[in-house]
CSV table of C-alpha atoms in Angstrom, one decimal:
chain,number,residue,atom,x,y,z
A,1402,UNK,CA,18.3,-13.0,4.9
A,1403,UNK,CA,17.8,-14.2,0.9
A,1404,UNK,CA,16.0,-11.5,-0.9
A,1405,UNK,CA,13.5,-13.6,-1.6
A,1406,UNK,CA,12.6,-13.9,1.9
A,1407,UNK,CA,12.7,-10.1,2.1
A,1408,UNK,CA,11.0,-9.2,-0.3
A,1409,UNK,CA,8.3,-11.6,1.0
A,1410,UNK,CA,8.0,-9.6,4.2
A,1411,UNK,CA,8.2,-6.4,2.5
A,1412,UNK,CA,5.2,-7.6,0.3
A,1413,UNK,CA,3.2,-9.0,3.5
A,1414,UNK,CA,4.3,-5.6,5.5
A,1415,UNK,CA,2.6,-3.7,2.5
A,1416,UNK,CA,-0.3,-5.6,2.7
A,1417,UNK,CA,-0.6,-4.7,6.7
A,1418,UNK,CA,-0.2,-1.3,6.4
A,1419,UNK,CA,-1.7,-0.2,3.3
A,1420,UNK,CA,-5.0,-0.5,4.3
A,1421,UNK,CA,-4.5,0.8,8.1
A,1422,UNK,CA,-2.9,4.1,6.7
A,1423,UNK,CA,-5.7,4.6,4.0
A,1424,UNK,CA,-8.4,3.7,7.0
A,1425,UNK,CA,-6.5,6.5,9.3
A,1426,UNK,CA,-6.1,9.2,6.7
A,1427,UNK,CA,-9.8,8.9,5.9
A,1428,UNK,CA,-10.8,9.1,9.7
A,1429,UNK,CA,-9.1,12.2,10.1
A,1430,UNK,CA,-9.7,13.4,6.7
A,1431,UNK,CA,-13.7,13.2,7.6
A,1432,UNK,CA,-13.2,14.0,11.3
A,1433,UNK,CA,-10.4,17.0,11.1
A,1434,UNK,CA,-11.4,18.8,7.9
A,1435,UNK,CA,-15.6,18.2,7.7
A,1436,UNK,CA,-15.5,15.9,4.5
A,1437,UNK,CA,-15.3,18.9,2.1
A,1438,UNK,CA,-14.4,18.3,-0.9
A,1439,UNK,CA,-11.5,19.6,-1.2
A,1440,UNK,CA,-10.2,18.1,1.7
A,1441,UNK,CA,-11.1,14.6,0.2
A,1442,UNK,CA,-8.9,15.8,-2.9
A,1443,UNK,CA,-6.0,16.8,-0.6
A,1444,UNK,CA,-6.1,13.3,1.7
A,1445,UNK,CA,-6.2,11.3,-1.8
A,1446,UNK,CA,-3.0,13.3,-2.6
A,1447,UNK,CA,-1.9,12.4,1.2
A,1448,UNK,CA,-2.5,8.6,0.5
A,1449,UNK,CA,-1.1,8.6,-2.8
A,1450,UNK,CA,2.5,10.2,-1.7
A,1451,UNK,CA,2.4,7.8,1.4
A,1452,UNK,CA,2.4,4.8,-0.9
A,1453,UNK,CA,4.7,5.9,-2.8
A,1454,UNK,CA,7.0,6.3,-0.1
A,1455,UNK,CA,6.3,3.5,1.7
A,1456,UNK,CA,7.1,1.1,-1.5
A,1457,UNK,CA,10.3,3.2,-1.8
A,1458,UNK,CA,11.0,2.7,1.2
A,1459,UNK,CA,10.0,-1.4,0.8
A,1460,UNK,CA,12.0,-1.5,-2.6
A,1461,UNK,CA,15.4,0.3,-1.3
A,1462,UNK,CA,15.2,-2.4,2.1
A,1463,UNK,CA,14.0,-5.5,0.2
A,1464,UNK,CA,15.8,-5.6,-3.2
A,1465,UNK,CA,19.2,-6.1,-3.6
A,1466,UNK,CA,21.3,-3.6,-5.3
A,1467,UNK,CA,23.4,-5.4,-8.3
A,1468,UNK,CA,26.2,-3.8,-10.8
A,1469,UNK,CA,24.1,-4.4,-13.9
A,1470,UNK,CA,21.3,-2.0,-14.9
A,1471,UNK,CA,19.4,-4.8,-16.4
A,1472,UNK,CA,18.8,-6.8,-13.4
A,1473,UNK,CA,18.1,-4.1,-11.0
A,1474,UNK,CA,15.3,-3.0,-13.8
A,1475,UNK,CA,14.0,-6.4,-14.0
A,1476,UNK,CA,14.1,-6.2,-10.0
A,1477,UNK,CA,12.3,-3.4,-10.4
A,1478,UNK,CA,9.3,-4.0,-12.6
A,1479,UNK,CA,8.6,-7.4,-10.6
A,1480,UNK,CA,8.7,-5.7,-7.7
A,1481,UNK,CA,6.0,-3.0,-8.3
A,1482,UNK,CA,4.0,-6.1,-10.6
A,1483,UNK,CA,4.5,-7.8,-7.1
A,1484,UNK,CA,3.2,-4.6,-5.1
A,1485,UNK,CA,0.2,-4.6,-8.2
A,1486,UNK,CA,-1.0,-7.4,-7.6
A,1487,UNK,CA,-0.6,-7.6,-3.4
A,1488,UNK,CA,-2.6,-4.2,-3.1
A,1489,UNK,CA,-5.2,-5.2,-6.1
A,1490,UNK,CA,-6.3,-8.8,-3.9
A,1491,UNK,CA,-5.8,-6.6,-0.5
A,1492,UNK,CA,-8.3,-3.8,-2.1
A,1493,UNK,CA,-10.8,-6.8,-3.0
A,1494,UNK,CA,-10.8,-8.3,-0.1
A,1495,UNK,CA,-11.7,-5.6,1.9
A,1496,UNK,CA,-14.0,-4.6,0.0
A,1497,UNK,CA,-15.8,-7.7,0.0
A,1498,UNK,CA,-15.4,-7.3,4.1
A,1499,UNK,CA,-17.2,-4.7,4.2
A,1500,UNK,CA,-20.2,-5.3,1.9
A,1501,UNK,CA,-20.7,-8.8,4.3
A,1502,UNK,CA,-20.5,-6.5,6.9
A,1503,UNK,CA,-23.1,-4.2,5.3
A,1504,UNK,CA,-25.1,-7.2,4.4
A,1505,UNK,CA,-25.5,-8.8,7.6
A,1506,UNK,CA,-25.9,-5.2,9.6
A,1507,UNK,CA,-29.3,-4.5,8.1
């Protein structure tokens, strides 16, 4: 498979399972620990490191690794621009699910 073509499904698996893990870790953040607020702190912390390993995970799977240092860093910084911008138009469009939702509950 091109890398283009990986890096295509790595971007569309982010997409999937960004949101389901942030929507899990707050269940059980609010259902386990009794929204404290330290407990918020500590599943923000949770979320955070699960990102960060998940597009880790995404980068070493999707992107190619190359001899020069040059390319792999420009492989790099469009990746996580790529990542950037996949998560920013997930985030909005969740969150313009959910104040539809709001709207049209009341």
């Amino acid at each position: 498979m091109k890398t283009a073509k990986r890096l295509a499904l790595g971007v569309l698996a982010w997409v999937t399972v960004v949101p389901l893990v942030e929507l899990l870790f707050l269940w059980l953040g609010t259902s386990v620990f009794f929204a404290s607020p330290e407990a918020s702190r500590v599943i923000l912390y949770v979320i955070g490191a699960c990102h960060i390993g998940m597009a880790a995970l995404l980068y070493w799977y999707c992107v190619p690794s190359v001899p020069h240092w040059g390319r792999r860093a420009a492989y790099f910084v469009g990746f996580v621009a790529l990542l950037m911008v996949a998560s920013a138009v997930v985030v909005f469009g969740v969150q313009l699910l959910v104040a539809m939702l709001l709207m049209f509950w009341r």
